mmCIF file of C-alpha atoms in Angstrom:
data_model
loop_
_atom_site.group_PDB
_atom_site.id
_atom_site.type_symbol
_atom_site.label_atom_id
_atom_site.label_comp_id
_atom_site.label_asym_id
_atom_site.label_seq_id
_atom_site.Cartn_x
_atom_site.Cartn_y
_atom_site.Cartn_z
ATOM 1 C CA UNK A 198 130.327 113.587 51.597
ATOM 2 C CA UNK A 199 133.475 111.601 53.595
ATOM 3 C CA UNK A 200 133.061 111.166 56.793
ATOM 4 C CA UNK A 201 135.799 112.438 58.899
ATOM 5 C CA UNK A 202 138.909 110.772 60.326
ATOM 6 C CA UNK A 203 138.953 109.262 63.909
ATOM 7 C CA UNK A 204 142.704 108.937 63.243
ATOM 8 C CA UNK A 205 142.672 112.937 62.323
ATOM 9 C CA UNK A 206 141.801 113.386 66.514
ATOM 10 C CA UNK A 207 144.034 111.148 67.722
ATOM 11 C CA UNK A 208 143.662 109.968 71.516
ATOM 12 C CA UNK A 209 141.003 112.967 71.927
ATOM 13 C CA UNK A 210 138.373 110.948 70.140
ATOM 14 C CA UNK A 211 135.909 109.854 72.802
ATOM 15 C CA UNK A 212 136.243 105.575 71.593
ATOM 16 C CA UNK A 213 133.919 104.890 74.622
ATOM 17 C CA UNK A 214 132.280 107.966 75.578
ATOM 18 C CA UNK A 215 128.514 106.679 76.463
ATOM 19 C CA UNK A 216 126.844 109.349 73.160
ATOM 20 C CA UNK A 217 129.536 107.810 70.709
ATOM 21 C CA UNK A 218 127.368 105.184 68.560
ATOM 22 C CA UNK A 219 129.561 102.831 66.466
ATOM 23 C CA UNK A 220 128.491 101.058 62.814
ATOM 24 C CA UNK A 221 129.482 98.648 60.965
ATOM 25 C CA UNK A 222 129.184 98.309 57.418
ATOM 26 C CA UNK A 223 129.337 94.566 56.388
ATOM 27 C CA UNK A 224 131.135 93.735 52.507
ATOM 28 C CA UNK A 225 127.507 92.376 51.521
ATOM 29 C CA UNK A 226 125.900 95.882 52.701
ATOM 30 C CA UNK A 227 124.314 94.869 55.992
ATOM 31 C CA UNK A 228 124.769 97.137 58.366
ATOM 32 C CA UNK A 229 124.876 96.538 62.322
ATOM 33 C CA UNK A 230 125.551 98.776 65.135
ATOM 34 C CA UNK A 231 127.670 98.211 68.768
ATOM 35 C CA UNK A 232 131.438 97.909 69.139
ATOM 36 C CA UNK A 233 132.384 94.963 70.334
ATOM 37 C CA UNK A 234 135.669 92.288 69.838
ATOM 38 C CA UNK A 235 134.212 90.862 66.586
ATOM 39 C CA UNK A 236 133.296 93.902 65.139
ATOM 40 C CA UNK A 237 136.958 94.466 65.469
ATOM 41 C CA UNK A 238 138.219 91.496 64.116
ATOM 42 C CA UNK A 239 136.025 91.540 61.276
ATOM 43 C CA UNK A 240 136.913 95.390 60.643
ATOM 44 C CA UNK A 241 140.703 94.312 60.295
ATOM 45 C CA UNK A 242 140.243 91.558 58.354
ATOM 46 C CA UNK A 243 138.627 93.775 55.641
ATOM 47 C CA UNK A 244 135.185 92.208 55.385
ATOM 48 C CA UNK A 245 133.048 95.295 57.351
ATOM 49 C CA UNK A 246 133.672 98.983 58.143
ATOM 50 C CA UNK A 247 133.486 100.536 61.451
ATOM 51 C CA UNK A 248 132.140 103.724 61.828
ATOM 52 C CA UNK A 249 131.165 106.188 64.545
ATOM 53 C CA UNK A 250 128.303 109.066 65.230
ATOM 54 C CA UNK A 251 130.152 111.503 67.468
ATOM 55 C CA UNK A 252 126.724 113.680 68.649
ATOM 56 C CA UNK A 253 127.356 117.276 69.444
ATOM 57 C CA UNK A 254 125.419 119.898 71.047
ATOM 58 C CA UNK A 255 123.842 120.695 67.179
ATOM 59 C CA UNK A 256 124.325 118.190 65.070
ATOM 60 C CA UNK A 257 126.506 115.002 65.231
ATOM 61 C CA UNK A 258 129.342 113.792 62.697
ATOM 62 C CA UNK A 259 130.349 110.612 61.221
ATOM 63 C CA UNK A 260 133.789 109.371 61.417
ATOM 64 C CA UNK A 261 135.469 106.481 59.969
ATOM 65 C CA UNK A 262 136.781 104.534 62.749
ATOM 66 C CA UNK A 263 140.395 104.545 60.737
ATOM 67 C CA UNK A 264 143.064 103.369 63.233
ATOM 68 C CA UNK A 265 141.990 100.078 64.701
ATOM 69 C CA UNK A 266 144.766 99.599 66.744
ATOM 70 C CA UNK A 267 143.738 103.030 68.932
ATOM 71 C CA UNK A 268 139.827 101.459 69.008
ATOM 72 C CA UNK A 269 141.314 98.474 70.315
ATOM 73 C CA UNK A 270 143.311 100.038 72.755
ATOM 74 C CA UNK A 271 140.315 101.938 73.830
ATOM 75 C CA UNK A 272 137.863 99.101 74.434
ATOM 76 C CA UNK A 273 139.998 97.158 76.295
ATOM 77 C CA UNK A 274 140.279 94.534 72.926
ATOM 78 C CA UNK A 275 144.702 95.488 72.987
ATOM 79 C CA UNK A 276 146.105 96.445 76.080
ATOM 80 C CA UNK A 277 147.421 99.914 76.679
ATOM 81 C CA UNK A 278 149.979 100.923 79.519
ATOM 82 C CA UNK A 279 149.581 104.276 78.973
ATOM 83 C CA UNK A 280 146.107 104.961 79.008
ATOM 84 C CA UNK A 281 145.339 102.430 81.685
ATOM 85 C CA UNK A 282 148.382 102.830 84.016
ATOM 86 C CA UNK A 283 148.342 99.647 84.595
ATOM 87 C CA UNK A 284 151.606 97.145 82.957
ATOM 88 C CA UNK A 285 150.702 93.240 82.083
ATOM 89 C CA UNK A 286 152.160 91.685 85.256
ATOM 90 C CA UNK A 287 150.733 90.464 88.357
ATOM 91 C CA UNK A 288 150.483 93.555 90.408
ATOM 92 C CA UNK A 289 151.626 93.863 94.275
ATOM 93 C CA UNK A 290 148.730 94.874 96.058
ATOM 94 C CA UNK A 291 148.331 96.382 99.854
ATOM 95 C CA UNK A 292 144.764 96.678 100.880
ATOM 96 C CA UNK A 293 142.236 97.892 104.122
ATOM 97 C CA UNK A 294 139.234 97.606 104.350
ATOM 98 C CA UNK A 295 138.121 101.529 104.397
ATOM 99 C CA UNK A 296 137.065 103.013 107.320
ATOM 100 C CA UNK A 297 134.186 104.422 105.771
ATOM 101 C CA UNK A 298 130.265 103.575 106.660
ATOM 102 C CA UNK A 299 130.123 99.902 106.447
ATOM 103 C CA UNK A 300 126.953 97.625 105.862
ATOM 104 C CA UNK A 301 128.100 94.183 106.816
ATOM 105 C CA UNK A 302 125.307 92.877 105.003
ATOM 106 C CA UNK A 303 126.580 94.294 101.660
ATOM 107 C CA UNK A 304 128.203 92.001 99.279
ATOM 108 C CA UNK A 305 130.262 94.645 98.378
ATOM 109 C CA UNK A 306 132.177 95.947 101.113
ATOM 110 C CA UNK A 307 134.568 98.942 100.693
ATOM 111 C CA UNK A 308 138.401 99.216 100.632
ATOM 112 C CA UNK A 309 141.349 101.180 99.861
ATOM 113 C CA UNK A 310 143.889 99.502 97.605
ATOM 114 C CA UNK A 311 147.962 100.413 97.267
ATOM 115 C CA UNK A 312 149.636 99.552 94.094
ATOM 116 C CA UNK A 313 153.105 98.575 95.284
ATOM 117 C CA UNK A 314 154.452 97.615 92.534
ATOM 118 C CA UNK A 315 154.225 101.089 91.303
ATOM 119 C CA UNK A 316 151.517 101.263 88.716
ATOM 120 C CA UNK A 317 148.227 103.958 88.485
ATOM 121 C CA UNK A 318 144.599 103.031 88.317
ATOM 122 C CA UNK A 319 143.398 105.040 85.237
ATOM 123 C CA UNK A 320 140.945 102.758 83.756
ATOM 124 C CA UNK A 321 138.933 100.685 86.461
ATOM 125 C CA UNK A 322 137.639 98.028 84.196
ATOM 126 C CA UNK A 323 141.380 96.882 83.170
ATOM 127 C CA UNK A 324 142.305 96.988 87.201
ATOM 128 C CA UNK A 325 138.888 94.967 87.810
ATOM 129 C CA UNK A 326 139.782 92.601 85.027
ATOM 130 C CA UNK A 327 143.045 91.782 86.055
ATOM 131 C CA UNK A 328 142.372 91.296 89.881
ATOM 132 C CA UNK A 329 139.714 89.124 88.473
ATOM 133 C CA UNK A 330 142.391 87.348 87.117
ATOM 134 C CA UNK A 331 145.039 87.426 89.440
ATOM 135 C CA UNK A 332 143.104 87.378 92.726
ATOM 136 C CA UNK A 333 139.883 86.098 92.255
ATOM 137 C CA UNK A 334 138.539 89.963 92.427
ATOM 138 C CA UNK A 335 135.314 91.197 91.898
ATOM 139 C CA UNK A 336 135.587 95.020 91.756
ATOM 140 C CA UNK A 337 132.564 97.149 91.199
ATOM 141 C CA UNK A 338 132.753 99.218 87.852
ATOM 142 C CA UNK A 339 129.449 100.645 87.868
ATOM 143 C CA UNK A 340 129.690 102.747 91.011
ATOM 144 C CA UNK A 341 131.969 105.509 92.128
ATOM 145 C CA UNK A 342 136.145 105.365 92.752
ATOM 146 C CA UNK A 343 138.531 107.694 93.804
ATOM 147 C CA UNK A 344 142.072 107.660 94.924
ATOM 148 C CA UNK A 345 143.966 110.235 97.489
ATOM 149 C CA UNK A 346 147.849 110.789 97.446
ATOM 150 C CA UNK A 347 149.738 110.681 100.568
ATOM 151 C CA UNK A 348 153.652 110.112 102.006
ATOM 152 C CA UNK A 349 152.358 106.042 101.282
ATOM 153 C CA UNK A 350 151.795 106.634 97.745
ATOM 154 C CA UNK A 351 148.066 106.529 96.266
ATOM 155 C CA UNK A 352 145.615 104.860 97.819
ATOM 156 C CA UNK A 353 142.223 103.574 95.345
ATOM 157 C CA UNK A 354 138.811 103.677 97.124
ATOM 158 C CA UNK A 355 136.902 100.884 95.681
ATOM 159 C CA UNK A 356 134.036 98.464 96.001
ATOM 160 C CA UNK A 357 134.661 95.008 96.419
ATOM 161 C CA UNK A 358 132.652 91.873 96.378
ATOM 162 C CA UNK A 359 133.141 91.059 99.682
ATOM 163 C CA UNK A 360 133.257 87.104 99.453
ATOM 164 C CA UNK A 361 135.794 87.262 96.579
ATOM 165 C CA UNK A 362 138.376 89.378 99.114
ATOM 166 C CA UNK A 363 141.100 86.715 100.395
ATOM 167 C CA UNK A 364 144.015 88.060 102.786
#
């Protein structure tokens, strides 16, 4: 039996949904599991096979991972406007401290972040990555986020480490 095509679902398979288990087959028949840059590169350079176990409530289904370029996009390997929001440039940033309950002893302190420059926060570990970059950021990606829409534009509630905030 074939196993079914990730390509055939399109940007409605879950690539990093927590239950999705990736394999890879290598050319000499070892066979590895976990989904990570190298898996990738060795995937499209021919010499292995990626696959993935999509579990469902009854049983669970194996798909050949058959369009690389939407797995990259998905782990963060390719960058992807659309399903992050967020363009390649350095973005213009207006941030508060939130006025939320506020530990001073915390090295993570709270704040609420405006995207001037007019991109969306849809993926929080691209954001985190490039304020990493750009500002010296660290931004929590384990914990909660949220963002709230008002006559400023959208505001992002996150968690950041408070020593690497600079004005």
């Amino acid at each position: 039996m074939e196993p079914s095509s990730a390509a055939a679902a399109g940007k409605d398979f879950p690539y990093t949904a927590r239950t999705t288990c990736y394999i890879e087959v290598h050319a000499d028949g070892a066979v590895t599991h976990g989904s990570d840059h190298a898996a990738y590169e060795r995937a499209v350079a021919g010499v292995s096979r990626l696959f993935a176990v999509w579990p469902g409530e009854w049983s669970s289904r194996l798909f050949a991972v058959d369009d690389l370029d939407e797995y990259a996009k998905a782990h963060g390997i390719k960058h992807d406007e659309e399903r992050t929001g967020l363009k390649e440039h350095v973005h213009e940033v207006r941030w508060v401290e939130s006025g939320h309950e506020q530990n001073p002893r915390s090295p993570y302190v709270g704040i609420d972040v405006t995207l001037v420059c007019g991109c969306a926060i849809h993926d929080l570990s691209t954001f985190a990555a490039q304020m990493k970059e750009q500002r010296g950021w660290v931004v929590a990606t384990s914990g909660g986020w949220g963002s709230s829409s008002g006559p400023g534009g959208t505001a992002y509630s996150l968690r950041v480490r408070r020593k690497s905030l600079t004005r």
